[in-house]
mmCIF file of C-alpha atoms in Angstrom:
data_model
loop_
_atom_site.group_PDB
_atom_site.id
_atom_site.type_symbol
_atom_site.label_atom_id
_atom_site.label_comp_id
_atom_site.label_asym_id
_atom_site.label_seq_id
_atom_site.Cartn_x
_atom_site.Cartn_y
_atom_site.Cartn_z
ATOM 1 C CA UNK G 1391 67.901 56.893 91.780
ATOM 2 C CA UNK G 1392 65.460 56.720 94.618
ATOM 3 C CA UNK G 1393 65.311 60.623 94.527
ATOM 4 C CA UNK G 1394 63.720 59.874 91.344
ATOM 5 C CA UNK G 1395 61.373 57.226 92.438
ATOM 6 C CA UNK G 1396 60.581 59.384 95.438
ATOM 7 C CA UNK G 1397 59.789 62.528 92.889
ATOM 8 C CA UNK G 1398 58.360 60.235 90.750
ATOM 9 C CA UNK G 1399 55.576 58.738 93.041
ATOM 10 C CA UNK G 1400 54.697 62.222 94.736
ATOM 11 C CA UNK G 1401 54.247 63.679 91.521
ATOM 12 C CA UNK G 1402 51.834 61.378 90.600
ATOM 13 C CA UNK G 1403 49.816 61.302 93.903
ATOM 14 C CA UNK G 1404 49.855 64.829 93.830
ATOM 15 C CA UNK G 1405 47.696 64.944 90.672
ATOM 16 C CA UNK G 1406 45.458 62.670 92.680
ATOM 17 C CA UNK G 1407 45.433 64.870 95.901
ATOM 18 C CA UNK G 1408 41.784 66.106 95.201
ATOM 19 C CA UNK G 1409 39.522 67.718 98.189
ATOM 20 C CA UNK G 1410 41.964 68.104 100.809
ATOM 21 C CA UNK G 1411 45.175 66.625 101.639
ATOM 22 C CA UNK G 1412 43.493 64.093 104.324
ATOM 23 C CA UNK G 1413 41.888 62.382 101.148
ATOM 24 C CA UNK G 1414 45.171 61.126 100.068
ATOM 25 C CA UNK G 1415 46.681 60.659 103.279
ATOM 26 C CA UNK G 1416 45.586 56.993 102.684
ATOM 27 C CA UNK G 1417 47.351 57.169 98.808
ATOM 28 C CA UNK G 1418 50.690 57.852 100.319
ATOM 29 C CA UNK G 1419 50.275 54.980 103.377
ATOM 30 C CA UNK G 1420 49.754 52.254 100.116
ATOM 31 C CA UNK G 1421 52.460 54.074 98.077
ATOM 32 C CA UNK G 1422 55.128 54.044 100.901
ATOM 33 C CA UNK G 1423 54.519 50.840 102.460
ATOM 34 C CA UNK G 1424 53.822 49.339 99.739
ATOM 35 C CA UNK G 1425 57.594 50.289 98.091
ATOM 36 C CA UNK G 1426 58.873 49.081 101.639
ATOM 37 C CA UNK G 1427 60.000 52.631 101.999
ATOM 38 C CA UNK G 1428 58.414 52.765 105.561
ATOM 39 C CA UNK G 1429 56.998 50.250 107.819
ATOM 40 C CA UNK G 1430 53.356 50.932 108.656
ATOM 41 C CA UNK G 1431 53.827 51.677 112.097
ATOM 42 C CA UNK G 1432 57.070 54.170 111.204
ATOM 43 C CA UNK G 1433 54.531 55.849 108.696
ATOM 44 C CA UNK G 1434 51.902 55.942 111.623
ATOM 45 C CA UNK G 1435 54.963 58.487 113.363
ATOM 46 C CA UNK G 1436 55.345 60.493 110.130
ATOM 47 C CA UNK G 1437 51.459 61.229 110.084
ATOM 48 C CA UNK G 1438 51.568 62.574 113.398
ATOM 49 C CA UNK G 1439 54.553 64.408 113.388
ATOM 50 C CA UNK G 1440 53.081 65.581 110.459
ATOM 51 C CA UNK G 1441 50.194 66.974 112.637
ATOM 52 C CA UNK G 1442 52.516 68.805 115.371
ATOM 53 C CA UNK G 1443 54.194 70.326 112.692
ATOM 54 C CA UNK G 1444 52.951 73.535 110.963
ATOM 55 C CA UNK G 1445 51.389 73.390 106.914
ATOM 56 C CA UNK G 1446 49.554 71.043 104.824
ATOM 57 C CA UNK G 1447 49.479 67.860 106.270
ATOM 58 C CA UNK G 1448 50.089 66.148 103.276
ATOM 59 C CA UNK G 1449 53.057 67.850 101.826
ATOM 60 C CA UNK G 1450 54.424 67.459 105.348
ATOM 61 C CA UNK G 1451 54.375 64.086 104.470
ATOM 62 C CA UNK G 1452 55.802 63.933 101.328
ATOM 63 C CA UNK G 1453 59.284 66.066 103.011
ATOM 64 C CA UNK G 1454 59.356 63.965 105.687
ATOM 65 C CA UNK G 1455 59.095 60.604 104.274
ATOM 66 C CA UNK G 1456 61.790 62.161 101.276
ATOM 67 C CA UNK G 1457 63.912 63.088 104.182
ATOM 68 C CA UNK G 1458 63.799 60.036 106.025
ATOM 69 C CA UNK G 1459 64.863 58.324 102.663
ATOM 70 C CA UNK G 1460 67.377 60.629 100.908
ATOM 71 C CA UNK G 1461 67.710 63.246 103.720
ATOM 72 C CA UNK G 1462 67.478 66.881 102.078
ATOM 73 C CA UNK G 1463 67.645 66.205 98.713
ATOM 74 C CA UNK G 1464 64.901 63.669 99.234
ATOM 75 C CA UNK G 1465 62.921 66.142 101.301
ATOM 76 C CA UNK G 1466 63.366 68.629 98.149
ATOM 77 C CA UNK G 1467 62.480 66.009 95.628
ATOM 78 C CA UNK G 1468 59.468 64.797 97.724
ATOM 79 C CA UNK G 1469 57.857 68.091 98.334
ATOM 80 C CA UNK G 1470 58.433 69.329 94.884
ATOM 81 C CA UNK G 1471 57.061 66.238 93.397
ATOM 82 C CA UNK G 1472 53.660 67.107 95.249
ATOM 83 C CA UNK G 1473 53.344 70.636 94.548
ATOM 84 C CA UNK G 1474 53.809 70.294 91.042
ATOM 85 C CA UNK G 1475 50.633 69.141 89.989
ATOM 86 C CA UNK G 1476 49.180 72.142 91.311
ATOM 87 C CA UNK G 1477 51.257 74.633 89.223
ATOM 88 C CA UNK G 1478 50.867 73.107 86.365
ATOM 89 C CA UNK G 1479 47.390 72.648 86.641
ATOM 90 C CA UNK G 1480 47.033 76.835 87.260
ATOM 91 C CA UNK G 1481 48.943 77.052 84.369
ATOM 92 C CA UNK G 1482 46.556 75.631 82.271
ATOM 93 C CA UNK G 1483 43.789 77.069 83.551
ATOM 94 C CA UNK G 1484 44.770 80.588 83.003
ATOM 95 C CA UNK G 1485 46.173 79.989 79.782
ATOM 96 C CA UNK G 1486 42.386 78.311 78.779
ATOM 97 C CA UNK G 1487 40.958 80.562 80.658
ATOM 98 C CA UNK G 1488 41.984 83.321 77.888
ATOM 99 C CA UNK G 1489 40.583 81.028 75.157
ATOM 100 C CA UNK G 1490 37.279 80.092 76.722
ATOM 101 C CA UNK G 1491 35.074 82.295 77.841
ATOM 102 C CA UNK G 1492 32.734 81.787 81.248
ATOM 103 C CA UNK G 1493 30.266 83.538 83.246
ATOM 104 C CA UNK G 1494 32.644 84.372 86.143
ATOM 105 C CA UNK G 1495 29.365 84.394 88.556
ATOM 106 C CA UNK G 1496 27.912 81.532 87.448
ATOM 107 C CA UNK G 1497 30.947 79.947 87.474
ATOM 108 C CA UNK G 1498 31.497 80.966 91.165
ATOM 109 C CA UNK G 1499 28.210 79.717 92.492
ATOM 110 C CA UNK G 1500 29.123 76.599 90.834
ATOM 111 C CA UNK G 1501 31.947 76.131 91.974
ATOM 112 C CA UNK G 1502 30.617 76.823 95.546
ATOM 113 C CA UNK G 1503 27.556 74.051 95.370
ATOM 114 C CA UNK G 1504 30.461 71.355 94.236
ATOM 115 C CA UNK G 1505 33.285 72.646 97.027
ATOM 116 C CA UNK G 1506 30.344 72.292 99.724
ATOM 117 C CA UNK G 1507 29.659 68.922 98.583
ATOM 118 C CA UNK G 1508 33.403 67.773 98.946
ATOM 119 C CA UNK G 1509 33.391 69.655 102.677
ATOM 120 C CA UNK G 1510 30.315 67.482 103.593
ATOM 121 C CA UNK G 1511 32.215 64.983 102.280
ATOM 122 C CA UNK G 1512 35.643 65.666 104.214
ATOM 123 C CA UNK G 1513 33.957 66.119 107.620
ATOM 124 C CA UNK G 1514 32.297 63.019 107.345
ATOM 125 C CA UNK G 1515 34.783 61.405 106.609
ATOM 126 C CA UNK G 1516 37.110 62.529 109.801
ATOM 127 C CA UNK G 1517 33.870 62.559 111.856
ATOM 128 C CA UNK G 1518 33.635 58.200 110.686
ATOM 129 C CA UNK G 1519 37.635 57.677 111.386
ATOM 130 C CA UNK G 1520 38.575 56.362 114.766
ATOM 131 C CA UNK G 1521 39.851 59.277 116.175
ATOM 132 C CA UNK G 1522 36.671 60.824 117.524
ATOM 133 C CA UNK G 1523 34.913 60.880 120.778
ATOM 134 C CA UNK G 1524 32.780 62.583 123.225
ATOM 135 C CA UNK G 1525 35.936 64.584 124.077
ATOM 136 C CA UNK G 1526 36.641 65.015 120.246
ATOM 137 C CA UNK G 1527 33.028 66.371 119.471
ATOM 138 C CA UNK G 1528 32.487 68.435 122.515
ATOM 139 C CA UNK G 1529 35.438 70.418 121.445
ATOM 140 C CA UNK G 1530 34.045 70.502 117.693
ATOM 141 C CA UNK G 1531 31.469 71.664 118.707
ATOM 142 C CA UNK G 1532 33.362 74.952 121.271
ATOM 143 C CA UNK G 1533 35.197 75.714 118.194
ATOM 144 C CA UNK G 1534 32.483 75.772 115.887
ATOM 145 C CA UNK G 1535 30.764 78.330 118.011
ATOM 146 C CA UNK G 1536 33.877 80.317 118.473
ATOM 147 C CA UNK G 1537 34.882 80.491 114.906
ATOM 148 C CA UNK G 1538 31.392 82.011 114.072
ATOM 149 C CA UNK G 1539 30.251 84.121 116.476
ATOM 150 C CA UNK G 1540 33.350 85.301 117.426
ATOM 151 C CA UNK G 1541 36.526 86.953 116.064
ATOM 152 C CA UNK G 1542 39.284 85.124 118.104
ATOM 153 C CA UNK G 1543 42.039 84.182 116.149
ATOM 154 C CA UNK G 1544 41.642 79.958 115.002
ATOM 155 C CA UNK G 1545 45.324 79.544 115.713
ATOM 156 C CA UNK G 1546 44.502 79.953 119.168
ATOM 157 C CA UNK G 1547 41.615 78.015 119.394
ATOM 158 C CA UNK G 1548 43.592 75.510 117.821
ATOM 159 C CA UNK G 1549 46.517 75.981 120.552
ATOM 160 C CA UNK G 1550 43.711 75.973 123.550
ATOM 161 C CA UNK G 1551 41.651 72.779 122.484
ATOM 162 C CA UNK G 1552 45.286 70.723 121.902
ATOM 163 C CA UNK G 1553 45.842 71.474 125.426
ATOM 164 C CA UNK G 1554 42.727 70.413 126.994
ATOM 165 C CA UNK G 1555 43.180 67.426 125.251
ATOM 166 C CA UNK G 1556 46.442 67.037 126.765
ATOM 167 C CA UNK G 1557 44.980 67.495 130.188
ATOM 168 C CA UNK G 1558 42.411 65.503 129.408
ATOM 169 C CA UNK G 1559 44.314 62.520 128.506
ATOM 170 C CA UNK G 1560 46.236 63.015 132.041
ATOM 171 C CA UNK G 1561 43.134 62.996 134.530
ATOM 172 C CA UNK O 48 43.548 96.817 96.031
ATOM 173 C CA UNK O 49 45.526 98.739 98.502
ATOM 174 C CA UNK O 50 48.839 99.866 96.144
ATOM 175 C CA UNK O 51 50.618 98.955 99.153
ATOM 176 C CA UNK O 52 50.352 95.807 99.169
ATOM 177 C CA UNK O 53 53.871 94.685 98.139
ATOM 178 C CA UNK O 54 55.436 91.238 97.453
ATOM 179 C CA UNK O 55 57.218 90.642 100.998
ATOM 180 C CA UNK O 56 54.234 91.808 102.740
ATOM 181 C CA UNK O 57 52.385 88.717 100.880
ATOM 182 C CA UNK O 58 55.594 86.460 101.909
ATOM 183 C CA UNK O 59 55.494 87.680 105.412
ATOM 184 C CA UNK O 60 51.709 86.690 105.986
ATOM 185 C CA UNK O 61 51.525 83.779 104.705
ATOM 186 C CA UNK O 62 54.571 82.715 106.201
ATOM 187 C CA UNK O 63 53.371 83.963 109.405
ATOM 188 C CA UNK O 64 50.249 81.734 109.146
ATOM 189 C CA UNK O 65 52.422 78.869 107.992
ATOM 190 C CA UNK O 66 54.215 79.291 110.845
ATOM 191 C CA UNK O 67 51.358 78.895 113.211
ATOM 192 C CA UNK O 68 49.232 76.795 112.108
ATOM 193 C CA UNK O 69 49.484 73.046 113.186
ATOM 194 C CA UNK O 70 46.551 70.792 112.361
ATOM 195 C CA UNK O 71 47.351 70.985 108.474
ATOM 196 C CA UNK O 72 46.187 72.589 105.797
ATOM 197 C CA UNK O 73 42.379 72.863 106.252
ATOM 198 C CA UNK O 74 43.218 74.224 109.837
ATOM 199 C CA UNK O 75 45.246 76.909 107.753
ATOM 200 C CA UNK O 76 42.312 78.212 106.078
ATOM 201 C CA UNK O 77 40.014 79.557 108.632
ATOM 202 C CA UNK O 78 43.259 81.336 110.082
ATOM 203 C CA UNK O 79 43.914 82.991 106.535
ATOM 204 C CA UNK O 80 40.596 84.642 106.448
ATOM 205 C CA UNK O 81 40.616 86.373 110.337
ATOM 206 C CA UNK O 82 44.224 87.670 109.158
ATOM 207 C CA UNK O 83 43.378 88.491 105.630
ATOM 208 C CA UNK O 84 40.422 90.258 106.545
ATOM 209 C CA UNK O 85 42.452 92.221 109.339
ATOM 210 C CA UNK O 86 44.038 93.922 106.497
ATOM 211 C CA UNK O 87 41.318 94.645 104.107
ATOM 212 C CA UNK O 88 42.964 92.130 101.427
ATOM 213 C CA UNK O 89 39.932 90.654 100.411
ATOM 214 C CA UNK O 90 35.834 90.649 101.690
ATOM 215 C CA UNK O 91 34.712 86.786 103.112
ATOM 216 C CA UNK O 92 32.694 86.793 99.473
ATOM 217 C CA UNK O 93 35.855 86.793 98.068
ATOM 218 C CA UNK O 94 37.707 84.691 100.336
ATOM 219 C CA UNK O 95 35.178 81.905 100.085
ATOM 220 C CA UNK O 96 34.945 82.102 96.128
ATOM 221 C CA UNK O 97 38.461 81.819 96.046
ATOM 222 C CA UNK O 98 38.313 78.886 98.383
ATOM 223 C CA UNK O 99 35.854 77.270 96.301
ATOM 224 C CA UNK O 100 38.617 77.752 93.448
ATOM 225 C CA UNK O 101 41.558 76.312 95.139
ATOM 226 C CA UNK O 102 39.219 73.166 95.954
ATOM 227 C CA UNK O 103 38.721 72.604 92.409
ATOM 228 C CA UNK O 104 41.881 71.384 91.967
ATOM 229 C CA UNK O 105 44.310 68.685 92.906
ATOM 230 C CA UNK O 106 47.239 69.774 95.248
ATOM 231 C CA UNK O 107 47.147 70.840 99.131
ATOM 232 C CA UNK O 108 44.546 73.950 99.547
ATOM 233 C CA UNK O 109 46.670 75.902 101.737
ATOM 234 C CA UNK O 110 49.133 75.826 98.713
ATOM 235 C CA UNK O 111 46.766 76.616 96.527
ATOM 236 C CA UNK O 112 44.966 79.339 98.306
ATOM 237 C CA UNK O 113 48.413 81.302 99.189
ATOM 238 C CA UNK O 114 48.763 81.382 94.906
ATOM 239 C CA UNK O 115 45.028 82.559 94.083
ATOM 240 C CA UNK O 116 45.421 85.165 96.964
ATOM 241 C CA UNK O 117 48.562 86.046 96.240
ATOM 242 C CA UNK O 118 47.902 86.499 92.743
ATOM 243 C CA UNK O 119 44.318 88.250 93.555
ATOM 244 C CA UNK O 120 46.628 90.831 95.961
ATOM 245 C CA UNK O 121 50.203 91.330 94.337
ATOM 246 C CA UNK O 122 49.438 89.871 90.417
ATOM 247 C CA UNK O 123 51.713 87.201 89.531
ATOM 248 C CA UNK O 124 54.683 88.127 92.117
ATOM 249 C CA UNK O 125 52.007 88.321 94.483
ATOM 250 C CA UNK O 126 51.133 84.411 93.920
ATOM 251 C CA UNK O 127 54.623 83.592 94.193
ATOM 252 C CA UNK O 128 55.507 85.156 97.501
ATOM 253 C CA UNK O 129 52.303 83.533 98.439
ATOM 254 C CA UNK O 130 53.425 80.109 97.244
ATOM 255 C CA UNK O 131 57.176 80.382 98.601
ATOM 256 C CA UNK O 132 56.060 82.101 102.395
ATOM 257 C CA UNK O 133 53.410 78.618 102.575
ATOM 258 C CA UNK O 134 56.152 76.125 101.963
ATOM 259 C CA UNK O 135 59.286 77.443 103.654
ATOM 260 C CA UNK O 136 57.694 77.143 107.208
ATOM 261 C CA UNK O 137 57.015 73.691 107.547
ATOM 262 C CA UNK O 138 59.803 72.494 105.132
ATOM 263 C CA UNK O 139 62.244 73.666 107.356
ATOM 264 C CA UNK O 140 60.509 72.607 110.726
ATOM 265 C CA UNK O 141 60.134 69.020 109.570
ATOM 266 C CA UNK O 142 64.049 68.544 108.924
ATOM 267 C CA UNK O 143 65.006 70.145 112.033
ATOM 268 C CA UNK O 144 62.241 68.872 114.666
ATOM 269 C CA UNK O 145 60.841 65.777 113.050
ATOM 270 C CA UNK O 146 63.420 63.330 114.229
ATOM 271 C CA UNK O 147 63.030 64.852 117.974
ATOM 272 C CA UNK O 148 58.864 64.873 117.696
ATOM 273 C CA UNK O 149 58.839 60.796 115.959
ATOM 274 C CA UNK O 150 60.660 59.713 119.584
ATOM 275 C CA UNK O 151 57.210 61.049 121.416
ATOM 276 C CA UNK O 152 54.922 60.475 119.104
ATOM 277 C CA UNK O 153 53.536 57.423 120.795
ATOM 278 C CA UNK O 154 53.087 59.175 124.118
ATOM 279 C CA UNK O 155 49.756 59.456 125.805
ATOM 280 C CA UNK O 156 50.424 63.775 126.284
ATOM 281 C CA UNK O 157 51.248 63.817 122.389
ATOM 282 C CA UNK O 158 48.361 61.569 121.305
ATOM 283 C CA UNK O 159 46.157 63.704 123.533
ATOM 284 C CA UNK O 160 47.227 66.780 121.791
ATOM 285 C CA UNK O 161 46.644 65.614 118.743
ATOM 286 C CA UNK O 162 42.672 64.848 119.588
ATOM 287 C CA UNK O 163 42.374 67.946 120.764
ATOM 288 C CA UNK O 164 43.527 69.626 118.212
ATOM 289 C CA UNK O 165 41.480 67.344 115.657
ATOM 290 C CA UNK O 166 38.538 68.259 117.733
ATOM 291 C CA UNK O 167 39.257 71.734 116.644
ATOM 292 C CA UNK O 168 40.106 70.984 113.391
ATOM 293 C CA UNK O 169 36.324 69.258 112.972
ATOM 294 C CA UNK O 170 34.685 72.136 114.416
ATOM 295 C CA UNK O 171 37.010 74.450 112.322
ATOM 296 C CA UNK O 172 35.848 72.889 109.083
ATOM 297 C CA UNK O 173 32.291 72.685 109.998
ATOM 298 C CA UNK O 174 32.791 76.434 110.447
ATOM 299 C CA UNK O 175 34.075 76.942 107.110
ATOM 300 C CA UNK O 176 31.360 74.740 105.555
ATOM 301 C CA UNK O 177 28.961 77.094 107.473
ATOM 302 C CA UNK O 178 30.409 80.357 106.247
ATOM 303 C CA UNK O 179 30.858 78.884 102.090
ATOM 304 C CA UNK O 180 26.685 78.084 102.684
ATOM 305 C CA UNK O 181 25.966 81.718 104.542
ATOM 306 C CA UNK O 182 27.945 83.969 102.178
ATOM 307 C CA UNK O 183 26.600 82.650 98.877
ATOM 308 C CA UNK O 184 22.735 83.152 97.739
ATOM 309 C CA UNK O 185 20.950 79.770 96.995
ATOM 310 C CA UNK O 186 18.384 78.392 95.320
ATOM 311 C CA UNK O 187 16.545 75.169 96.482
ATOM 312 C CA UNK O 188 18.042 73.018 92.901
ATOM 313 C CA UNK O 189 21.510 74.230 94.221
ATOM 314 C CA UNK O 190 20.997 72.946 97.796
ATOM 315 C CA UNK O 191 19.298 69.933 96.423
ATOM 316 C CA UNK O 192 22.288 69.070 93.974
ATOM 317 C CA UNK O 193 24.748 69.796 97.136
ATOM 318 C CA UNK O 194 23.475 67.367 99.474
ATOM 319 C CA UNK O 195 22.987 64.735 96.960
ATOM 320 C CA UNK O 196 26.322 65.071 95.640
ATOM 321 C CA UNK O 197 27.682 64.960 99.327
ATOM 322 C CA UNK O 198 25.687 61.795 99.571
ATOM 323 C CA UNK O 199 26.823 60.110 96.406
ATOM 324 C CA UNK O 200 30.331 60.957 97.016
ATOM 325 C CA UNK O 201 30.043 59.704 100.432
ATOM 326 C CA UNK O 202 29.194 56.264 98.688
ATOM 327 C CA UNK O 203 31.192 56.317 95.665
ATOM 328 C CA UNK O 204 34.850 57.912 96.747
ATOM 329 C CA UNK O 205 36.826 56.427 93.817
ATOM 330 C CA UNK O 206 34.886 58.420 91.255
ATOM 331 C CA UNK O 207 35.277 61.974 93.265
ATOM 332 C CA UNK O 208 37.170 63.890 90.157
ATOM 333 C CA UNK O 209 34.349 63.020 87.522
ATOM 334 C CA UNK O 210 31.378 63.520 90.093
ATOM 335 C CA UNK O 211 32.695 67.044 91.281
ATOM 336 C CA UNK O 212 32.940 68.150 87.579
ATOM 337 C CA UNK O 213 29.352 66.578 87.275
ATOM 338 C CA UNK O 214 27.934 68.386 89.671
ATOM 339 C CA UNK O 215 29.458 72.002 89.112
ATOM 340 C CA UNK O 216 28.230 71.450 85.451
ATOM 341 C CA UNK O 217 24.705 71.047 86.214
ATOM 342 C CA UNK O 218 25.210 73.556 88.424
ATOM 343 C CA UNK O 219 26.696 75.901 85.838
ATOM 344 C CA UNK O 220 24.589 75.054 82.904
ATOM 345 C CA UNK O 221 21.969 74.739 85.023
ATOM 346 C CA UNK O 222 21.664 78.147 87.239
ATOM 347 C CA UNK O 223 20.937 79.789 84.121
ATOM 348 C CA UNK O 224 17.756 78.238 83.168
ATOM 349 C CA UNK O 225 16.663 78.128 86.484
ATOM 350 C CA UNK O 226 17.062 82.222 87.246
ATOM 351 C CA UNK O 227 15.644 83.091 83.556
#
C-alpha cells in the first residue's frame, strides 16, 4: 500500500510543482518528513544526490525517495506520480485549445512577460538561500558571460565551474 | 521542419542532454537550446516561446520542454520520444549510483562541487532570463507589469498560480489596446 501512498502524494505535489522544480523542493521536504518516510537529514542526502545526478531535480527526487521506500516499484510509482500532472494538463490544453480560439502572438508575448516574472522570481530566490557566496557569485557571474557571448556548450561550463569549486573547497 | 527529423533522432537528443546535464532541470535548458540550434530544429524565438509555454504549467520544465519540442519537431511521436529520452537517463542513474553518491554526500569535495555547480546554475538562469527579455519586442506596460509581478510574487509565494494567470491576462487582454 505505500506504493500507493507514495503515487498518491507525488501526484498531488506534482500538480503543485509550478515555476521550476526548486519551488517545490521545499513541498516534498514537508511531505516526506512529515509521513516519517525520511529523516530530515537522510532527505538533506537525497537532495544532493539529486544534484550529482543528471535531470530534473525534482523528479530525481520523487525516484529516489520511491526507491529508498519500495525499491523499483516505488521508484516507478514515485516518478510517475510526478509526471502525471503534466500530461494531463497538455491534454487539456490541446483538446481546449481546439475549442477556444487565441491570438497565438499575443498569447506568446504574454506568456513571455509572466515566465520572466517567475525567472526573477526563481533566481532570487536561490540567490536569498544559504548556499551562495563570493565564490558562488563570482562564478555566476563567468557563466553568465559565457553563456551569452559565447557558444561553448553549458554542459561544460557546468562540468568546469563544479570543479573549481571542488578545488576551491580544498585550498 | 527538416523531413528528417525522425522519432529516435528526438529520443537520442534528448537523452543525450539528459545524460549530461547535472544541476537539474533549469541547468537542462540552456543546454537544449546550443544543441537544438546545432541542428536547425528550432530558431531561439522559438525556443524561448516554447519555454515560456512549458513554464506555464505545473510539472518539471525539462519534462515539459522535451514534449512541446518534441511535438513542435516529430508531431505527437515526436513529443513522446522527447518525453521517454528525458526520463530514462536519470531514472536509471539514481537506482544504480544513488546509494554509492548518499555515502559522500557529506564530504567537503562533494559539497564543493555542488556550489560550484550552483554557481553555474545562477549564472545559467540569469542567462536564460537575459535571452527570454532580448529575443522578444517590449513595450514599457509589459516591462512595467514584469517587474511588478516579480516583486509581488517575491512577497506573496503562496498565491503564485493565480498571480501568474493575473498577470499574463493583463498582459494578453491588454497588449491589444495598447498597440491599437
Amino acid at each position: 500500500m505505500e506504493i500507493i501512498a507514495l503515487f498518491w502524494m507525488f501526484f498531488k505535489i506534482g500538480f503543485l510543482a509550478f515555476g521550476g522544480g526548486w519551488s517545490i523542493v521545499g513541498i516534498i521536504a514537508n511531505n516526506v518528513i512529515g509521513n516519517g518516510w525520511l529523516s530530515s537529514g537522510e532527505f538533506t542526502q537525497v537532495v544532493s544526490v539529486s544534484q550529482l545526478t543528471p535531470g530534473p531535480v525534482a523528479v530525481n527526487i520523487a525516484t529516489y525517495v520511491g526507491f529508498k521506500i519500495c525499491g523499483v516499484l516505488g521508484a516507478s510509482a514515485s516518478t510517475l506520480g510526478i509526471l502525471l500532472p503534466p500530461l494531463i494538463i497538455i491534454f487539456i490544453i490541446n483538446v481546449a485549445g481546439k475549442f477556444i480560439k487565441l491570438d497565438k502572438e499575443r498569447l506568446d508575448a504574454a506568456l513571455r512577460v509572466g515566465t520572466s516574472s517567475l525567472i526573477i522570481v526563481t533566481l532570487y530566490t536561490l540567490i536569498g538561500s544559504r548556499h551562495g557566496d563570493v565564490t558562488t557569485f563570482l562564478i555566476a557571474a563567468f557563466t553568465f558571460l559565457l553563456f551569452v557571448k559565447t557558444r561553448i556548450d553549458p554542459v561544460y561550463i557546468i562540468l568546469g565551474a563544479a570543479i573549481a569549486g571542488t578545488l576551491f573547497s580544498v585550498l | 521542419m527538416d523531413s528528417e527529423i525522425n522519432s529516435l533522432m528526438i529520443f537520442t537528443t534528448f537523452f543525450k542532454v539528459s545524460a549530461l546535464t547535472i544541476g537539474g532541470g533549469y541547468a537542462m535548458v540552456p543546454v537544449l537550446i546550443r544543441h537544438l540550434e546545432k541542428k536547425g530544429w528550432v530558431n531561439q524565438k522559438e525556443f524561448y516561446n516554447l519555454l515560456a509555454k512549458a513554464q506555464s504549467i505545473p510539472g518539471p520544465i525539462a519534462f515539459n520542454l522535451s514534449i512541446m519540442i518534441g511535438k513542435k519537431v516529430g508531431g505527437f511521436r515526436g513529443s513522446v520520444a522527447g518525453a521517454i529520452g528525458v526520463i530514462i537517463p536519470p531514472f536509471f542513474t539514481i537506482m544504480l549510483i544513488g546509494a554509492f553518491l548518499t555515502r559522500f554526500s557529506n564530504s567537503v569535495l562533494i559539497k564543493g562541487f555542488l556550489k560550484g555547480a550552483f554557481g553555474a546554475i545562477l549564472g545559467l538562469i540569469g542567462g536564460v532570463l537575459y535571452k527570454m527579455i532580448q529575443t522578444k519586442k517590449w513595450n514599457y506596460l509589459e516591462i512595467l507589469i514584469m517587474i511588478i509581478g516579480a516583486l509581488v510574487l517575491i512577497f506573496e509565494s503562496s498565491y503564485t498560480v493565480l498571480l501568474f494567470v493575473i498577470i499574463v491576462t493583463v498582459v494578453y487582454v491588454g497588449d491589444k489596446k495598447w498597440k491599437s
